[in-house]
Short mmCIF file of C-alpha atoms and ligand atoms in Angstrom, two decimals:
data_model
loop_
_atom_site.label_atom_id
_atom_site.label_comp_id
_atom_site.label_asym_id
_atom_site.label_seq_id
_atom_site.Cartn_x
_atom_site.Cartn_y
_atom_site.Cartn_z
CA MET C 1 0.08 -0.16 0.02
CA HIS C 2 1.36 3.34 -0.73
CA PHE C 3 0.24 6.88 0.69
CA SER C 4 1.19 10.09 -0.87
CA THR C 5 3.40 12.35 1.20
CA SER C 6 0.67 14.92 1.78
CA VAL C 7 -1.56 12.18 3.47
CA TRP C 8 1.18 11.28 5.71
CA LEU C 9 1.88 14.86 6.43
CA SER C 10 -1.64 15.63 7.39
CA LEU C 11 -1.64 12.60 9.69
CA LEU C 12 1.36 13.98 11.53
CA LEU C 13 -0.10 17.47 11.98
CA PRO C 14 -0.52 18.48 15.62
CA ALA C 15 -3.93 19.31 16.94
CA LEU C 16 -3.12 23.08 16.14
CA GLU C 17 -6.62 24.19 17.37
CA ALA C 18 -6.60 22.45 20.47
CA THR C 19 -6.16 25.83 22.24
CA ALA C 20 -9.04 27.51 20.33
CA GLN C 21 -10.97 29.84 22.62
CA ALA C 22 -13.84 28.67 24.83
CA VAL C 23 -17.09 29.97 23.76
CA PRO C 24 -19.13 31.55 26.73
CA LYS C 25 -22.63 30.04 27.32
CA GLN C 26 -25.21 32.83 27.02
CA ASN C 27 -27.96 33.52 29.65
CA TYR C 28 -31.13 32.16 28.21
CA THR C 29 -33.97 29.69 29.32
CA CYS C 30 -34.90 26.29 28.08
CA THR C 31 -37.93 24.21 28.59
CA ASN C 32 -38.15 20.40 28.27
CA PHE C 33 -41.39 18.72 27.56
CA MET C 34 -43.14 15.87 26.12
CA VAL C 35 -45.40 16.34 23.03
CA LYS C 36 -47.92 13.67 21.85
CA VAL C 37 -47.60 13.72 18.00
CA PRO C 38 -50.22 11.56 16.07
CA VAL C 39 -49.11 9.87 12.73
CA ASN C 40 -52.15 9.04 10.64
CA ASN C 41 -52.16 6.22 8.03
CA VAL C 42 -48.69 6.33 7.28
CA THR C 43 -47.27 3.75 4.74
CA VAL C 44 -44.82 1.42 6.31
CA VAL C 45 -42.81 -1.46 5.02
CA VAL C 46 -43.43 -5.00 6.32
CA PRO C 47 -39.91 -6.37 7.16
CA PRO C 48 -39.21 -8.95 4.44
CA ILE C 49 -37.16 -11.15 6.66
CA PRO C 50 -37.66 -12.48 10.25
CA GLU C 51 -36.34 -10.24 13.32
CA LEU C 52 -32.60 -10.74 13.34
CA PRO C 53 -31.83 -13.77 15.28
CA ASP C 54 -28.06 -13.30 16.05
CA GLN C 55 -25.20 -10.98 15.31
CA TYR C 56 -24.28 -13.10 12.35
CA ALA C 57 -27.48 -12.46 10.72
CA ALA C 58 -27.18 -8.61 11.59
CA THR C 59 -23.75 -8.53 9.86
CA ALA C 60 -24.90 -10.40 7.00
CA PHE C 61 -27.68 -7.74 6.72
CA ALA C 62 -24.71 -5.33 6.36
CA ASN C 63 -23.37 -7.22 3.42
CA GLN C 64 -26.70 -6.99 1.54
CA ILE C 65 -27.02 -3.33 2.09
CA THR C 66 -23.51 -2.72 0.57
CA LEU C 67 -23.94 -5.18 -2.30
CA ARG C 68 -22.35 -4.03 -5.61
CA THR C 69 -25.48 -5.12 -7.36
CA PRO C 70 -28.32 -3.90 -5.19
CA SER C 71 -31.84 -4.80 -6.00
CA ALA C 72 -34.89 -3.47 -4.39
CA PRO C 73 -36.58 -6.49 -2.60
CA ASP C 74 -40.13 -7.33 -2.96
CA VAL C 75 -41.88 -5.79 0.16
CA ASN C 76 -45.35 -5.74 1.32
CA LEU C 77 -46.64 -2.34 2.56
CA THR C 78 -49.08 -1.60 5.31
CA THR C 79 -50.17 1.46 7.30
CA LEU C 80 -49.60 2.78 10.77
CA THR C 81 -51.75 5.09 12.80
CA LYS C 82 -50.51 5.70 16.29
CA THR C 83 -49.91 8.57 18.79
CA PHE C 84 -45.95 8.65 19.87
CA ASN C 85 -44.51 10.55 22.83
CA ILE C 86 -41.82 13.04 21.64
CA SER C 87 -39.41 14.49 23.92
CA ALA C 88 -38.40 18.17 22.91
CA GLU C 89 -37.00 21.34 24.11
CA TYR C 90 -37.80 24.96 23.26
CA CYS C 91 -34.85 27.60 24.01
CA THR C 92 -35.47 31.38 23.46
CA PRO C 93 -33.17 34.36 24.29
CA ALA C 94 -33.58 35.93 27.69
CA LYS C 95 -33.99 39.45 26.03
CA SER C 96 -36.61 38.71 23.20
CA GLY C 97 -35.85 40.62 19.91
CA PRO C 98 -37.45 40.30 16.57
CA LYS C 99 -35.58 37.32 15.42
CA ALA C 100 -36.87 35.29 18.41
CA SER C 101 -40.03 34.84 16.51
CA THR C 102 -37.87 32.66 14.04
CA LEU C 103 -38.01 29.20 15.20
CA HIS C 104 -34.95 26.73 14.12
CA ILE C 105 -36.40 23.20 14.25
CA LEU C 106 -33.44 21.00 14.89
CA THR C 107 -33.49 17.27 13.72
CA HIS C 108 -30.36 15.20 14.86
CA GLY C 109 -29.07 12.25 12.70
CA LEU C 110 -28.23 8.50 13.54
CA GLY C 111 -26.18 7.96 16.54
CA PHE C 112 -27.18 10.76 18.64
CA ASN C 113 -30.15 12.42 20.56
CA ARG C 114 -30.84 15.99 20.40
CA SER C 115 -27.94 16.85 22.70
CA TYR C 116 -25.85 16.85 19.43
CA TRP C 117 -27.21 20.35 18.98
CA ASP C 118 -26.05 21.24 22.44
CA PHE C 119 -22.94 19.44 23.18
CA TYR C 120 -20.79 20.04 26.26
CA LEU C 121 -17.93 18.22 27.81
CA PRO C 122 -18.26 16.54 31.21
CA GLY C 123 -17.35 19.22 33.75
CA LYS C 124 -17.45 22.26 31.32
CA PRO C 125 -21.06 23.44 31.47
CA ASN C 126 -20.09 27.04 30.54
CA ASP C 127 -18.00 26.24 27.38
CA ALA C 128 -20.49 26.43 24.67
CA ARG C 129 -17.99 25.87 21.83
CA TYR C 130 -20.01 22.85 20.38
CA SER C 131 -23.50 24.33 21.15
CA TYR C 132 -25.48 25.21 17.99
CA ILE C 133 -28.25 26.10 20.22
CA ASN C 134 -26.00 28.57 22.14
CA SER C 135 -24.98 30.24 18.92
CA ALA C 136 -28.58 30.58 17.66
CA ILE C 137 -29.67 32.07 20.74
CA SER C 138 -26.75 34.36 20.79
CA ALA C 139 -27.86 35.64 17.24
CA GLY C 140 -31.35 36.19 18.65
CA TYR C 141 -33.15 33.06 17.36
CA SER C 142 -35.39 30.40 19.11
CA THR C 143 -34.95 26.82 18.85
CA LEU C 144 -36.88 23.40 18.91
CA SER C 145 -34.90 20.36 19.27
CA TRP C 146 -36.23 16.88 19.65
CA ASN C 147 -35.34 13.35 20.20
CA ARG C 148 -36.46 11.37 17.06
CA LEU C 149 -38.52 8.31 17.48
CA GLY C 150 -36.75 5.45 19.34
CA ILE C 151 -34.20 7.80 21.22
CA GLU C 152 -35.51 7.99 25.00
CA PRO C 153 -37.35 9.42 26.52
CA SER C 154 -39.46 9.70 23.38
CA THR C 155 -41.24 6.51 22.59
CA ILE C 156 -38.84 3.60 22.16
CA ALA C 157 -41.13 2.08 19.46
CA ASP C 158 -40.50 -1.04 17.45
CA PRO C 159 -37.40 -0.89 15.43
CA TYR C 160 -38.65 -3.11 12.69
CA THR C 161 -42.06 -2.05 12.00
CA GLU C 162 -42.42 1.53 13.55
CA ILE C 163 -39.00 3.28 13.65
CA GLN C 164 -38.90 3.76 9.85
CA GLY C 165 -38.27 6.72 7.76
CA PRO C 166 -41.90 7.61 6.64
CA VAL C 167 -42.99 7.53 10.15
CA GLU C 168 -40.15 9.91 11.31
CA ILE C 169 -41.06 12.28 8.39
CA ALA C 170 -44.63 12.09 9.63
CA LEU C 171 -43.55 13.09 13.23
CA LEU C 172 -41.49 16.02 11.95
CA VAL C 173 -44.33 17.09 10.04
CA GLY C 174 -46.64 16.58 13.08
CA LEU C 175 -44.33 18.46 15.36
CA THR C 176 -43.99 21.39 13.08
CA THR C 177 -47.86 21.55 12.57
CA LEU C 178 -48.37 21.45 16.25
CA ALA C 179 -45.80 24.35 16.83
CA ARG C 180 -47.15 26.49 14.14
CA ALA C 181 -50.81 26.12 15.20
CA GLY C 182 -49.70 27.22 18.65
CA ASN C 183 -50.68 23.76 20.01
CA ILE C 184 -47.60 23.07 22.16
CA SER C 185 -48.14 25.12 25.15
CA GLN C 186 -44.48 25.68 25.80
CA VAL C 187 -43.77 26.95 22.36
CA PRO C 188 -45.13 30.59 21.11
CA VAL C 189 -46.33 30.51 17.81
CA PRO C 190 -43.50 31.26 15.58
CA GLN C 191 -43.64 33.83 12.57
CA LYS C 192 -41.20 31.89 10.63
CA VAL C 193 -39.53 28.35 10.89
CA ILE C 194 -36.39 27.19 9.40
CA HIS C 195 -35.70 23.39 9.43
CA VAL C 196 -32.03 22.69 10.35
CA GLY C 197 -30.94 19.05 9.96
CA HIS C 198 -27.73 16.84 10.37
CA SER C 199 -27.30 13.62 8.20
CA PHE C 200 -30.44 11.54 8.66
CA GLY C 201 -31.99 14.58 10.21
CA SER C 202 -31.22 16.57 6.99
CA GLU C 203 -32.92 13.73 5.20
CA LEU C 204 -35.99 14.15 7.19
CA SER C 205 -36.01 18.03 6.73
CA VAL C 206 -35.87 17.51 2.87
CA SER C 207 -38.71 15.09 3.02
CA LEU C 208 -40.61 17.62 5.06
CA ALA C 209 -39.87 20.32 2.35
CA SER C 210 -41.01 17.64 -0.28
CA VAL C 211 -44.23 16.60 1.25
CA ALA C 212 -45.33 19.45 3.26
CA PRO C 213 -43.38 22.71 1.50
CA ASP C 214 -45.97 25.11 3.06
CA ILE C 215 -44.93 24.52 6.72
CA THR C 216 -41.37 25.41 6.25
CA ASP C 217 -39.75 28.86 5.34
CA GLY C 218 -36.15 27.86 4.96
CA VAL C 219 -33.99 24.57 4.96
CA VAL C 220 -30.42 24.19 6.19
CA LEU C 221 -28.75 20.77 5.73
CA THR C 222 -25.71 19.83 7.38
CA GLY C 223 -23.65 16.34 6.98
CA TYR C 224 -25.68 15.60 3.72
CA SER C 225 -24.98 15.79 -0.07
CA ALA C 226 -27.97 14.13 -1.56
CA ILE C 227 -25.43 11.29 -2.93
CA SER C 228 -26.23 8.05 -1.10
CA ASN C 229 -23.36 6.05 -2.72
CA TYR C 230 -20.96 6.48 0.26
CA SER C 231 -23.16 5.44 3.04
CA THR C 232 -22.00 1.88 2.63
CA PHE C 233 -18.81 3.11 4.15
CA PHE C 234 -20.90 3.78 7.33
CA VAL C 235 -22.72 0.50 7.18
CA ALA C 236 -19.46 -1.58 6.38
CA ASN C 237 -17.64 0.16 9.33
CA SER C 238 -20.58 -0.31 11.61
CA ALA C 239 -21.16 -3.92 10.56
CA LEU C 240 -24.38 -3.52 12.30
CA HIS C 241 -23.47 -4.52 16.02
CA PHE C 242 -26.41 -5.11 18.38
CA ALA C 243 -26.73 -2.22 20.52
CA ASN C 244 -27.71 -4.51 23.49
CA VAL C 245 -24.51 -6.25 23.44
CA ASN C 246 -22.43 -3.14 22.55
CA GLN C 247 -23.59 -1.18 25.58
CA PRO C 248 -25.85 -3.51 27.34
CA LYS C 249 -26.08 -1.10 30.46
CA ARG C 250 -27.56 1.60 28.52
CA PHE C 251 -29.50 -0.50 26.12
CA PRO C 252 -30.73 -3.62 27.91
CA PRO C 253 -32.11 -6.35 25.73
CA ARG C 254 -35.69 -6.10 27.28
CA THR C 255 -36.06 -2.65 25.83
CA TYR C 256 -33.83 -2.68 22.91
CA SER C 257 -34.31 -5.72 20.68
CA SER C 258 -31.98 -6.98 17.91
CA GLY C 259 -33.38 -4.24 15.65
CA PHE C 260 -31.33 -1.61 17.41
CA LEU C 261 -27.94 -1.35 15.81
CA THR C 262 -24.63 0.38 16.37
CA TRP C 263 -20.93 0.51 15.29
CA PRO C 264 -18.39 -1.26 17.47
CA ASP C 265 -16.38 1.40 19.22
CA LYS C 266 -14.86 4.84 19.35
CA TYR C 267 -12.47 4.20 16.31
CA GLY C 268 -15.52 3.20 14.24
CA ASN C 269 -17.27 6.44 15.45
CA GLN C 270 -14.18 8.40 14.43
CA TYR C 271 -14.10 6.79 10.88
CA SER C 272 -17.57 7.80 10.20
CA PHE C 273 -17.95 11.07 12.07
CA PHE C 274 -14.70 12.69 12.83
CA ALA C 275 -12.00 14.24 10.60
CA TYR C 276 -8.51 14.12 12.31
CA PRO C 277 -6.89 16.09 13.83
CA TYR C 278 -9.59 18.60 13.92
CA PHE C 279 -11.30 17.19 17.01
CA ASP C 280 -10.51 16.91 20.83
CA PRO C 281 -10.37 13.15 21.69
CA ALA C 282 -12.26 13.80 24.86
CA VAL C 283 -15.17 14.87 22.55
CA LEU C 284 -15.05 11.54 20.62
CA ASP C 285 -14.99 9.66 24.06
CA ARG C 286 -18.01 11.43 25.14
CA ALA C 287 -19.82 11.04 21.71
CA GLU C 288 -19.07 7.23 21.99
CA ALA C 289 -20.24 7.23 25.63
CA THR C 290 -23.44 8.99 24.90
CA LYS C 291 -24.36 7.34 21.39
CA TYR C 292 -27.74 6.11 20.56
CA PRO C 293 -28.69 3.22 18.18
CA PHE C 294 -30.09 3.48 14.74
CA THR C 295 -32.58 0.82 13.47
CA PHE C 296 -33.18 -2.08 11.06
CA GLY C 297 -36.39 -0.36 9.91
CA GLU C 298 -34.47 3.04 9.14
CA PHE C 299 -32.27 1.03 6.62
CA LEU C 300 -35.25 -0.90 5.24
CA THR C 301 -36.79 2.43 4.20
CA MET C 302 -33.80 4.64 3.41
CA SER C 303 -34.45 4.47 -0.22
CA ALA C 304 -38.15 5.31 0.30
CA LEU C 305 -37.61 8.88 1.55
CA PRO C 306 -38.61 11.67 -0.81
CA LEU C 307 -35.37 13.55 -1.20
CA ASP C 308 -36.52 15.97 -4.11
CA ALA C 309 -38.58 19.00 -3.10
CA PRO C 310 -39.54 20.54 -6.39
CA ASN C 311 -42.44 22.42 -4.80
CA PHE C 312 -40.32 24.17 -2.01
CA GLU C 313 -39.88 27.78 -3.12
CA GLY C 314 -37.96 28.94 0.10
CA PRO C 315 -34.27 29.40 0.45
CA VAL C 316 -31.88 26.52 1.16
CA LEU C 317 -28.34 26.14 2.47
CA TYR C 318 -26.20 23.15 2.19
CA LEU C 319 -23.38 23.42 4.83
CA ALA C 320 -21.25 20.35 4.15
CA SER C 321 -18.39 19.21 6.12
CA GLN C 322 -15.23 19.18 3.53
CA GLU C 323 -14.14 15.87 4.87
CA ASP C 324 -17.52 14.24 5.30
CA LEU C 325 -17.19 10.39 5.03
CA ILE C 326 -20.66 9.33 4.87
CA PHE C 327 -21.94 11.62 2.09
CA CYS C 328 -18.66 12.49 0.18
CA ALA C 329 -16.17 9.70 0.87
CA SER C 330 -14.00 12.20 2.91
CA ASN C 331 -13.88 14.83 0.12
CA CYS C 332 -16.92 16.89 -0.68
CA THR C 333 -15.12 19.23 -3.34
CA GLY C 334 -16.83 18.95 -6.61
CA LEU C 335 -20.19 17.38 -5.20
CA PHE C 336 -22.23 20.69 -4.84
CA GLY C 337 -22.12 22.24 -8.43
CA PRO C 338 -25.13 23.63 -10.08
CA ASP C 339 -25.54 20.25 -11.64
CA SER C 340 -25.33 18.25 -8.37
CA ALA C 341 -28.04 16.25 -6.93
CA ALA C 342 -28.02 18.44 -3.86
CA VAL C 343 -28.76 21.60 -5.86
CA GLN C 344 -31.21 19.91 -8.33
CA SER C 345 -33.35 18.49 -5.43
CA PHE C 346 -34.31 21.94 -4.97
CA ASN C 347 -35.27 23.14 -8.60
CA SER C 348 -37.98 25.66 -7.44
CA SER C 349 -36.22 27.26 -4.77
CA SER C 350 -35.56 30.89 -4.52
CA SER C 351 -31.81 30.31 -3.78
CA VAL C 352 -29.82 27.26 -3.14
CA GLU C 353 -26.41 28.12 -1.45
CA THR C 354 -23.71 25.69 -0.83
CA TYR C 355 -20.64 25.96 1.66
CA LEU C 356 -17.82 23.45 2.42
CA GLN C 357 -16.86 23.94 5.94
CA PRO C 358 -13.14 23.28 6.07
CA ASN C 359 -11.46 20.97 8.59
CA ALA C 360 -14.49 19.07 9.45
CA GLY C 361 -15.73 15.38 9.10
CA HIS C 362 -19.44 14.19 9.06
CA GLY C 363 -20.11 14.95 12.88
CA LEU C 364 -19.92 18.71 12.14
CA ASN C 365 -20.95 20.11 15.54
CA LEU C 366 -18.21 18.03 17.20
CA HIS C 367 -15.06 19.66 15.46
CA PHE C 368 -12.98 22.47 16.95
CA ASN C 369 -14.36 24.96 14.58
CA ALA C 370 -18.14 24.26 14.91
CA THR C 371 -18.83 27.82 15.97
CA GLY C 372 -17.38 28.86 12.49
CA ALA C 373 -19.82 26.74 10.81
CA TYR C 374 -22.74 28.01 13.13
CA LYS C 375 -21.96 31.62 12.02
CA VAL C 376 -22.06 30.50 8.38
CA ILE C 377 -25.53 29.33 9.11
CA LEU C 378 -26.79 32.26 11.19
CA ASP C 379 -25.44 34.74 8.69
CA TRP C 380 -27.06 32.99 5.93
CA ALA C 381 -30.46 33.09 7.97
CA ASP C 382 -29.95 36.88 8.66
CA ARG C 383 -29.32 37.43 4.89
CA HIS C 384 -32.50 35.76 3.95
CA GLY C 385 -34.56 37.88 6.39
CA PHE C 386 -35.16 35.41 9.04
C1 LIG H 1 -29.91 35.69 33.34
O1 LIG H 1 -31.04 36.53 33.08
C2 LIG H 1 -32.03 36.63 34.14
C3 LIG H 1 -33.39 37.38 33.66
O2 LIG H 1 -33.15 38.29 32.92
C4 LIG H 1 -31.62 37.26 35.41
O3 LIG H 1 -32.40 37.06 36.40
C5 LIG H 1 -30.17 36.57 35.78
O4 LIG H 1 -29.69 37.08 36.82
C6 LIG H 1 -29.26 36.33 34.61
N1 LIG H 1 -28.09 35.51 35.06
C7 LIG H 1 -26.98 35.90 34.63
C8 LIG H 1 -25.88 34.79 35.17
O5 LIG H 1 -26.66 36.88 34.18
C1 LIG H 2 -54.87 4.94 4.29
O1 LIG H 2 -53.85 5.24 3.02
C2 LIG H 2 -54.23 4.30 2.06
C3 LIG H 2 -53.30 4.58 1.07
O2 LIG H 2 -51.92 4.62 1.44
C4 LIG H 2 -55.61 4.39 1.49
O3 LIG H 2 -55.99 3.58 0.41
C5 LIG H 2 -56.72 4.47 2.44
O4 LIG H 2 -58.01 4.79 2.09
C6 LIG H 2 -56.30 5.27 3.66
N1 LIG H 2 -57.13 5.09 4.89
C7 LIG H 2 -57.74 6.17 5.58
C8 LIG H 2 -58.54 5.71 6.59
O5 LIG H 2 -57.57 7.13 5.24
C1 LIG H 3 -46.38 -10.67 1.35
O1 LIG H 3 -47.74 -10.93 2.01
C2 LIG H 3 -48.20 -12.09 1.34
C3 LIG H 3 -49.54 -12.48 1.70
O2 LIG H 3 -49.53 -12.26 3.30
C4 LIG H 3 -47.18 -13.08 1.77
O3 LIG H 3 -47.46 -14.45 1.12
C5 LIG H 3 -45.76 -12.72 1.17
O4 LIG H 3 -44.86 -13.86 1.53
C6 LIG H 3 -45.43 -11.58 1.64
N1 LIG H 3 -44.23 -11.12 0.97
C7 LIG H 3 -43.10 -10.55 1.70
C8 LIG H 3 -41.93 -10.25 0.83
O5 LIG H 3 -43.14 -10.19 2.82
C1 LIG H 4 -46.79 8.11 26.09
O1 LIG H 4 -46.73 8.36 27.41
C2 LIG H 4 -47.79 7.94 28.34
C3 LIG H 4 -47.72 8.45 29.53
O2 LIG H 4 -46.28 8.20 30.14
C4 LIG H 4 -47.98 6.40 28.23
O3 LIG H 4 -49.01 6.16 28.94
C5 LIG H 4 -48.02 5.96 26.81
O4 LIG H 4 -48.14 4.51 26.71
C6 LIG H 4 -47.08 6.60 26.02
N1 LIG H 4 -47.09 6.24 24.62
C7 LIG H 4 -46.41 5.47 23.60
C8 LIG H 4 -46.92 5.13 22.43
O5 LIG H 4 -45.42 5.24 24.16
C1 LIG H 5 -55.00 22.69 17.74
O1 LIG H 5 -55.78 22.58 19.03
C2 LIG H 5 -57.14 23.05 18.58
C3 LIG H 5 -57.90 23.08 19.91
O2 LIG H 5 -57.68 21.89 20.59
C4 LIG H 5 -57.71 22.03 17.60
O3 LIG H 5 -59.01 22.31 17.15
C5 LIG H 5 -56.65 22.00 16.29
O4 LIG H 5 -57.13 20.91 15.42
C6 LIG H 5 -55.18 21.69 16.81
N1 LIG H 5 -54.44 21.68 15.58
C7 LIG H 5 -53.57 20.81 15.36
C8 LIG H 5 -52.72 21.22 14.02
O5 LIG H 5 -53.44 19.73 16.00
C1 LIG H 6 -23.29 6.92 -7.52
O1 LIG H 6 -23.29 5.59 -8.04
C2 LIG H 6 -24.04 5.65 -9.33
C3 LIG H 6 -24.42 4.10 -9.69
O2 LIG H 6 -23.66 3.27 -8.83
C4 LIG H 6 -23.10 6.10 -10.33
O3 LIG H 6 -23.72 6.21 -11.52
C5 LIG H 6 -22.86 7.66 -10.05
O4 LIG H 6 -21.90 8.15 -10.70
C6 LIG H 6 -22.22 7.56 -8.50
N1 LIG H 6 -22.17 9.13 -8.01
C7 LIG H 6 -21.09 9.66 -7.62
C8 LIG H 6 -21.31 10.94 -7.27
O5 LIG H 6 -19.96 8.94 -7.58
C1 LIG H 7 -28.65 12.50 25.51
O1 LIG H 7 -28.21 11.37 26.23
C2 LIG H 7 -27.18 11.54 27.17
C3 LIG H 7 -26.63 10.10 27.39
O2 LIG H 7 -27.65 9.15 27.65
C4 LIG H 7 -27.81 12.03 28.22
O3 LIG H 7 -26.86 12.44 29.46
C5 LIG H 7 -28.51 13.39 28.01
O4 LIG H 7 -29.35 13.81 28.89
C6 LIG H 7 -29.58 13.09 26.67
N1 LIG H 7 -30.08 14.34 26.28
C7 LIG H 7 -31.36 14.43 26.02
C8 LIG H 7 -31.72 15.97 25.65
O5 LIG H 7 -32.10 13.42 25.91
C1 LIG H 8 -37.85 19.79 -10.91
O1 LIG H 8 -37.68 18.47 -10.68
C2 LIG H 8 -38.88 17.55 -10.85
C3 LIG H 8 -38.42 16.19 -10.50
O2 LIG H 8 -38.02 16.15 -9.07
C4 LIG H 8 -39.41 17.69 -12.26
O3 LIG H 8 -40.51 16.90 -12.33
C5 LIG H 8 -39.52 19.18 -12.65
O4 LIG H 8 -39.78 19.08 -14.00
C6 LIG H 8 -38.31 20.06 -12.27
N1 LIG H 8 -38.78 21.42 -12.59
C7 LIG H 8 -38.05 21.98 -13.29
C8 LIG H 8 -38.50 23.66 -13.37
O5 LIG H 8 -36.81 21.79 -13.69
C1 LIG H 9 -10.69 16.36 -3.26
O1 LIG H 9 -11.32 16.35 -4.72
C2 LIG H 9 -10.71 17.38 -5.47
C3 LIG H 9 -11.83 17.27 -6.82
O2 LIG H 9 -11.57 15.93 -7.23
C4 LIG H 9 -9.50 17.27 -5.80
O3 LIG H 9 -9.07 18.26 -6.61
C5 LIG H 9 -8.59 17.31 -4.51
O4 LIG H 9 -7.28 17.04 -4.77
C6 LIG H 9 -9.18 16.23 -3.41
N1 LIG H 9 -8.74 16.50 -2.15
C7 LIG H 9 -7.98 15.57 -1.55
C8 LIG H 9 -7.56 15.92 -0.12
O5 LIG H 9 -7.78 14.52 -2.02
C1 LIG H 10 -13.83 28.22 10.85
O1 LIG H 10 -14.93 28.39 10.03
C2 LIG H 10 -15.07 29.52 9.41
C3 LIG H 10 -16.41 29.36 8.66
O2 LIG H 10 -16.16 28.19 7.73
C4 LIG H 10 -13.89 29.64 8.47
O3 LIG H 10 -14.04 31.00 7.76
C5 LIG H 10 -12.63 29.70 9.33
O4 LIG H 10 -11.49 29.81 8.34
C6 LIG H 10 -12.51 28.62 10.01
N1 LIG H 10 -11.15 28.51 10.89
C7 LIG H 10 -10.44 27.53 10.82
C8 LIG H 10 -9.10 27.62 11.84
O5 LIG H 10 -10.43 26.28 10.15
#
């Protein structure tokens, strides 16, 4: 095997930004609550195979997903009507200005809970350098973040038949509709709503713009390129470990069946989510210790998400991490031009801007310069009148 000199040099670079400035936590209030969100007659996929009986079967499913010659399996469809409990948090500036009536609805990706948007190292509660929420509040905005379905204390639903993409889209649509209607008592009716996503949360945000374009005013997509080719690296690196064996104390088998899956360890986490040397190893440790599983049902329905939004007319920002593994095979350069799938997905949008954040991997918010990326997003919001 041969590596070019520049690759070796970058591997040897010291963590130059380890001394980056702490970001002070702003003075603001947040409210935690549960919302009951109904989903009505959503089309779901009947799993075409029995529940994964053992780890060998789960790993073999990883081989199936990453096959050179994929084919859509024959599946039966059914519908789901149910009300789920969704854990959410509303934050708003202590001193409310005009921007506080713009609500950023924050949807996290696979492997996290909503603390992805509000990440702190243990023992450093006042160092907000990884908190999107703190930056958004500093810029005057309000935020609503939520734990997706299956992420406690939101309902830990069935990972085969219920925790599926179409159900999660319906929940994001439902949560947004409730907030806009003033039906969440903790959330004042917003004047404008921006959907901000990370990775799978970006896919859900695009899907919302596709199926319900009238309930969003702007879309910000991080950790997402609209190219699914490279997500096979994530699946291969994960090898679809059972969460209930990988972290049995946090994910006991009585609550987390074989449909809840994860990657093996912190180096697997690094490979998929982090660009070296642009992160603090303590952040990687914390991310691994607080990770959450993804589900069989989410992979079963990955190709069923409506990832084109031709009827959405508002502005869109793609904020990609330059070294994103999952959506760019660690090099996003060239994947966001005018003819790219990313830009073409929003062919009626008033404006589609794309920006490559340097020195960051897929887990954008967990890198040294996360606040640099937040500033790009918040400046975009300001320029577009939010
Ligand atoms: C934060 O703001 C509240 C309300 O304005 C005020 O009572 C409190 O003293 C402030 N706390 C700090 C640490 O500034
Ligand atoms: C549920 O959706 C299916 C199509 O997906 C439709 O045929 C059916 O009429 C719907 N049922 C109700 C009660 O709306
Ligand atoms: C679809 O449903 C039919 C009727 O219940 C069943 O015979 C068939 O095996 C199912 N196919 C799959 C792929 O689940
Ligand atoms: C939602 O929470 C209520 C009260 O804790 C509980 O009774 C209900 O079973 C929960 N619903 C689901 C779908 O988990
Ligand atoms: C909001 O609550 C009102 C009063 O309970 C109800 O009539 C309306 O249908 C609700 N809207 C939504 C979107 O749930
Ligand atoms: C993704 O894969 C498809 C088919 O496998 C190929 O046609 C396409 O060029 C690939 N896209 C990129 C950006 O590599
Ligand atoms: C996120 O998960 C961590 C680890 O389980 C937990 O400490 C934290 O309270 C969770 N945050 C939310 C908002 O659920
Ligand atoms: C936008 O894309 C859709 C497919 O997603 C296509 O049907 C439509 O014709 C395109 N519109 C324009 C103006 O190119
Ligand atoms: C990333 O891709 C671009 C376009 O193909 C190429 O010019 C550049 O050298 C690549 N960067 C790295 C670090 O390989
Ligand atoms: C931090 O991010 C901002 C916004 O992308 C960028 O302008 C700046 O150069 C970055 N700083 C470093 C040290 O990477």
